[in-house]
Structures are given as structure tokens and as C-alpha cells.
Amino acid sequence: WGPCMQRSIGTSSLARQVQFADAWKTSSHSRFCCLIYATQNGWKLPILFEEIGAPYDWCLVNFEKGEQKSEAFLKINPNGRIPALIDREKGVTVAESGAILEYVCDVLK
């Protein structure tokens, strides 16, 4: 991550970082886990949650290790791309940033 991403997410009381292996684990902090990387599309989910004031967990998908192409990640997003969202409460995964933004706004309204 660059210093800007660490400042933005790292200091927010709404955000909690989790490891990829824990992305599906129930959390008292948030029903949502954002699977992201430091790209323009990766920024969209943290920005949404910060703007609406909703807590969220986030997980850095390790591109250097090819985690986005792992069997576990492909079960979340068969396209092997970020961002992706896990709604732990409903057992749903959503891919593609526009669809994720719409989904979160619909379920939190």
C-alpha cells in the first residue's frame, strides 16, 4: 500500500483489516468484508463505507502472490478481479464495483 491508503483506511474507526483467510468469518464489527487492492476500483468500496458512515472489514488481496487467481478467491469472484464484497449476514458475494455499490446502498437503506 502507498502511504495515502494507509492513512485513509488505517486510521478510520469504521475500517478493520482482516486476513483473507478470515474474510468469511462472522464479525461483530461489520457484516461486510471488502476484498480490495490499491487501485482506482479498489478505493471505491472504502470510500462508499466512509461516506455513508457504515463499518466495514477490508482485506488486501495480494496480487504479488496471485491471490486473486486462487481457488478461494475465484469462489468469491470467478473473474478473479477486485473489488469483491462478502455479505456475511446473507452469505452473498458481489463482484464488480458498480454492482457492489448498488448492493450496499440497497441493503443499508
Coordinates of N, CA and C in Angstrom, one line a residue:
W1 N 0.8 -1.2 0.0 CA 0.0 0.0 0.0 C 0.9 1.2 0.0
G2 N 0.3 2.3 -0.6 CA 1.0 3.5 -0.5 C 0.6 4.2 0.8
P3 N 1.3 5.3 1.2 CA 1.1 6.0 2.4 C -0.4 6.6 2.4
C4 N -0.9 7.0 1.3 CA -2.2 7.6 1.3 C -3.3 6.5 1.7
M5 N -3.2 5.3 1.2 CA -4.1 4.2 1.5 C -4.1 3.9 3.0
Q6 N -2.9 3.8 3.6 CA -2.7 3.5 5.0 C -3.3 4.6 5.8
R7 N -3.1 5.9 5.5 CA -3.7 7.0 6.2 C -5.2 6.9 6.2
S8 N -5.7 6.7 5.0 CA -7.2 6.7 4.9 C -7.9 5.6 5.6
I9 N -7.5 4.4 5.3 CA -8.1 3.2 5.9 C -7.6 2.9 7.3
G10 N -6.3 3.0 7.4 CA -5.6 2.6 8.6 C -6.0 3.4 9.9
T11 N -6.5 4.6 9.7 CA -6.9 5.4 10.9 C -8.4 5.6 11.0
S12 N -9.2 5.0 10.2 CA -10.6 5.1 10.3 C -11.2 4.1 11.4
S13 N -12.1 4.7 12.2 CA -12.7 3.8 13.2 C -13.8 2.9 12.5
L14 N -14.2 3.2 11.3 CA -15.1 2.4 10.6 C -14.5 1.1 10.0
A15 N -13.2 1.2 9.7 CA -12.5 0.1 9.0 C -11.7 -0.8 9.9
R16 N -11.7 -2.1 9.6 CA -11.0 -3.1 10.3 C -10.4 -4.0 9.3
Q17 N -9.0 -4.1 9.3 CA -8.4 -5.0 8.4 C -8.5 -6.5 8.9
V18 N -8.7 -7.4 8.0 CA -8.8 -8.8 8.3 C -7.9 -9.5 7.2
Q19 N -7.5 -10.7 7.6 CA -6.7 -11.5 6.6 C -7.7 -12.2 5.7
F20 N -7.2 -12.6 4.5 CA -8.0 -13.2 3.5 C -8.7 -14.5 4.1
A21 N -7.9 -15.2 4.8 CA -8.4 -16.5 5.4 C -9.6 -16.2 6.3
D22 N -9.7 -15.0 6.9 CA -10.8 -14.7 7.8 C -11.9 -13.9 7.2
A23 N -11.9 -13.7 5.9 CA -12.9 -12.8 5.2 C -14.3 -13.3 5.4
W24 N -14.5 -14.6 5.5 CA -15.9 -15.1 5.7 C -16.3 -15.2 7.1
K25 N -15.4 -15.1 8.1 CA -15.7 -15.3 9.5 C -16.6 -14.2 10.0
T26 N -17.6 -14.6 10.7 CA -18.6 -13.6 11.3 C -17.8 -12.6 12.1
S27 N -18.2 -11.4 12.0 CA -17.6 -10.3 12.7 C -18.6 -9.4 13.4
S28 N -18.3 -9.1 14.7 CA -19.2 -8.2 15.4 C -19.0 -6.7 14.9
H29 N -17.9 -6.5 14.2 CA -17.6 -5.2 13.7 C -18.5 -4.8 12.5
S30 N -18.6 -5.8 11.5 CA -19.4 -5.5 10.3 C -19.8 -6.8 9.6
R31 N -20.9 -6.7 9.0 CA -21.4 -7.8 8.2 C -20.7 -7.9 6.9
F32 N -20.0 -6.8 6.4 CA -19.4 -6.8 5.1 C -17.9 -6.9 5.2
C33 N -17.3 -7.6 4.2 CA -15.8 -7.6 4.1 C -15.6 -7.3 2.6
C34 N -14.8 -6.2 2.5 CA -14.4 -5.7 1.1 C -13.0 -6.4 0.8
L35 N -13.0 -7.0 -0.4 CA -11.7 -7.6 -0.9 C -11.2 -6.6 -1.9
I36 N -10.0 -5.9 -1.6 CA -9.6 -4.8 -2.3 C -8.1 -4.9 -2.6
Y37 N -7.6 -4.0 -3.4 CA -6.2 -3.7 -3.7 C -6.1 -2.2 -4.0
A38 N -4.9 -1.7 -3.9 CA -4.7 -0.3 -4.1 C -4.8 0.2 -5.6
T39 N -6.0 0.2 -6.1 CA -6.3 0.6 -7.4 C -7.5 1.5 -7.4
Q40 N -7.8 2.2 -8.5 CA -9.0 3.1 -8.5 C -10.2 2.3 -8.1
N41 N -10.4 1.1 -8.7 CA -11.6 0.4 -8.3 C -11.6 -0.1 -6.9
G42 N -10.4 -0.5 -6.4 CA -10.2 -0.9 -5.0 C -10.6 0.2 -4.0
W43 N -10.4 1.4 -4.4 CA -10.8 2.5 -3.5 C -12.3 2.8 -3.3
K44 N -13.0 2.3 -4.3 CA -14.5 2.7 -4.3 C -15.2 2.2 -3.1
L45 N -14.9 1.0 -2.7 CA -15.6 0.4 -1.5 C -15.3 1.1 -0.2
P46 N -14.1 1.3 0.1 CA -13.8 2.1 1.4 C -14.4 3.5 1.3
I47 N -14.3 4.1 0.2 CA -14.9 5.5 0.0 C -16.4 5.4 0.3
L48 N -17.1 4.4 -0.3 CA -18.6 4.3 0.0 C -18.8 4.2 1.5
F49 N -18.2 3.2 2.1 CA -18.5 2.9 3.5 C -18.1 4.1 4.4
E50 N -17.1 4.8 4.1 CA -16.7 6.0 4.8 C -17.8 7.1 4.6
E51 N -18.2 7.3 3.4 CA -19.2 8.4 3.1 C -20.5 8.1 3.8
I52 N -21.0 6.8 3.8 CA -22.3 6.5 4.5 C -22.1 6.3 6.0
G53 N -20.9 6.2 6.5 CA -20.7 6.0 7.9 C -21.0 4.6 8.4
A54 N -20.8 3.7 7.5 CA -21.0 2.3 7.9 C -19.7 1.5 8.2
P55 N -19.7 0.7 9.2 CA -18.4 0.0 9.5 C -18.2 -1.1 8.4
Y56 N -17.0 -1.4 8.2 CA -16.6 -2.5 7.2 C -15.3 -3.1 7.5
D57 N -15.2 -4.3 7.2 CA -13.9 -5.0 7.2 C -13.3 -5.0 5.8
W58 N -12.0 -5.0 5.8 CA -11.4 -5.0 4.4 C -10.2 -5.9 4.5
C59 N -9.9 -6.5 3.3 CA -8.9 -7.5 3.2 C -8.1 -7.1 1.9
L60 N -6.8 -7.0 2.1 CA -5.9 -6.8 1.0 C -5.7 -8.1 0.2
V61 N -6.1 -8.1 -1.1 CA -5.9 -9.2 -1.9 C -4.4 -9.1 -2.5
N62 N -3.6 -10.1 -2.2 CA -2.2 -10.0 -2.5 C -2.0 -10.4 -4.0
F63 N -1.9 -9.4 -4.9 CA -1.6 -9.6 -6.3 C -0.3 -10.2 -6.5
E64 N 0.7 -9.8 -5.7 CA 2.1 -10.3 -5.9 C 2.1 -11.9 -5.8
K65 N 1.3 -12.4 -4.9 CA 1.2 -13.8 -4.7 C 0.1 -14.5 -5.6
G66 N -0.5 -13.7 -6.4 CA -1.6 -14.2 -7.3 C -2.8 -14.7 -6.5
E67 N -3.1 -14.1 -5.4 CA -4.2 -14.5 -4.5 C -5.6 -14.3 -5.3
Q68 N -5.6 -13.3 -6.2 CA -6.9 -13.1 -6.9 C -7.2 -14.2 -7.9
K69 N -6.3 -15.1 -8.1 CA -6.5 -16.3 -9.0 C -6.5 -17.6 -8.2
S70 N -6.5 -17.5 -6.9 CA -6.6 -18.7 -6.1 C -8.0 -19.3 -6.1
E71 N -8.1 -20.5 -5.8 CA -9.4 -21.2 -5.8 C -10.3 -20.5 -4.8
A72 N -9.8 -20.1 -3.6 CA -10.7 -19.5 -2.6 C -11.2 -18.2 -3.1
F73 N -10.4 -17.4 -3.8 CA -10.9 -16.1 -4.3 C -11.8 -16.3 -5.5
L74 N -11.5 -17.2 -6.3 CA -12.4 -17.5 -7.5 C -13.8 -17.9 -7.1
K75 N -14.0 -18.5 -5.9 CA -15.3 -18.8 -5.4 C -16.1 -17.5 -5.0
I76 N -15.4 -16.5 -4.7 CA -16.0 -15.2 -4.4 C -16.2 -14.4 -5.7
N77 N -15.3 -14.4 -6.6 CA -15.4 -13.7 -7.9 C -14.7 -14.6 -8.9
P78 N -15.5 -15.3 -9.7 CA -15.0 -16.2 -10.8 C -14.1 -15.4 -11.8
N79 N -14.3 -14.1 -11.9 CA -13.5 -13.3 -12.8 C -12.1 -13.1 -12.3
G80 N -11.8 -13.3 -11.0 CA -10.5 -13.1 -10.4 C -10.1 -11.7 -10.4
R81 N -11.1 -10.8 -10.2 CA -10.8 -9.4 -10.1 C -11.3 -8.7 -8.9
I82 N -10.7 -7.6 -8.5 CA -11.2 -6.8 -7.4 C -11.9 -5.6 -7.9
P83 N -12.7 -5.0 -7.2 CA -13.1 -5.4 -5.8 C -14.2 -6.5 -5.8
A84 N -14.3 -7.1 -4.6 CA -15.3 -8.0 -4.4 C -15.9 -7.8 -3.0
L85 N -17.1 -8.2 -2.7 CA -17.7 -7.9 -1.4 C -18.3 -9.2 -0.9
I86 N -18.1 -9.5 0.4 CA -18.8 -10.6 1.1 C -19.8 -10.0 2.0
D87 N -21.0 -10.4 1.9 CA -22.0 -10.0 2.9 C -22.2 -11.3 3.8
R88 N -21.6 -11.2 4.9 CA -21.5 -12.4 5.8 C -22.9 -12.7 6.3
E89 N -23.7 -11.7 6.5 CA -25.1 -11.9 7.1 C -26.0 -12.7 6.2
K90 N -25.8 -12.4 4.9 CA -26.7 -13.1 3.9 C -26.0 -14.2 3.2
G91 N -24.7 -14.4 3.4 CA -23.9 -15.4 2.7 C -23.8 -15.2 1.2
V92 N -23.7 -13.9 0.8 CA -23.7 -13.5 -0.6 C -22.4 -12.8 -0.9
T93 N -21.9 -13.1 -2.1 CA -20.8 -12.4 -2.7 C -21.2 -11.5 -3.9
V94 N -20.6 -10.4 -4.0 CA -20.9 -9.5 -5.1 C -19.6 -9.0 -5.7
A95 N -19.6 -9.0 -7.1 CA -18.4 -8.6 -7.8 C -18.7 -7.4 -8.7
E96 N -17.7 -6.7 -9.1 CA -17.8 -5.5 -10.0 C -18.2 -4.3 -9.1
S97 N -17.4 -3.3 -9.2 CA -17.6 -2.1 -8.3 C -19.0 -1.5 -8.4
G98 N -19.5 -1.3 -9.6 CA -20.9 -0.7 -9.7 C -21.9 -1.6 -9.0
A99 N -21.9 -2.8 -9.2 CA -22.9 -3.8 -8.6 C -22.7 -3.8 -7.1
I100 N -21.5 -3.7 -6.6 CA -21.3 -3.7 -5.2 C -21.8 -2.4 -4.6
L101 N -21.5 -1.3 -5.2 CA -22.0 0.0 -4.7 C -23.6 0.0 -4.6
E102 N -24.2 -0.5 -5.6 CA -25.7 -0.6 -5.7 C -26.2 -1.5 -4.6
Y103 N -25.6 -2.7 -4.5 CA -26.0 -3.7 -3.5 C -25.9 -3.1 -2.1
V104 N -24.8 -2.5 -1.7 CA -24.6 -2.0 -0.3 C -25.6 -0.9 -0.1
C105 N -25.8 0.0 -1.0 CA -26.8 1.0 -0.8 C -28.2 0.5 -0.7
D106 N -28.6 -0.6 -1.4 CA -29.9 -1.2 -1.3 C -30.1 -1.9 0.0
V107 N -29.1 -2.6 0.5 CA -29.3 -3.4 1.8 C -29.2 -2.5 3.0
L108 N -28.6 -1.3 2.9 CA -28.4 -0.5 4.1 C -29.4 0.7 4.1
K109 N -30.3 0.8 3.1 CA -31.2 1.9 3.1 C -32.3 1.8 4.2

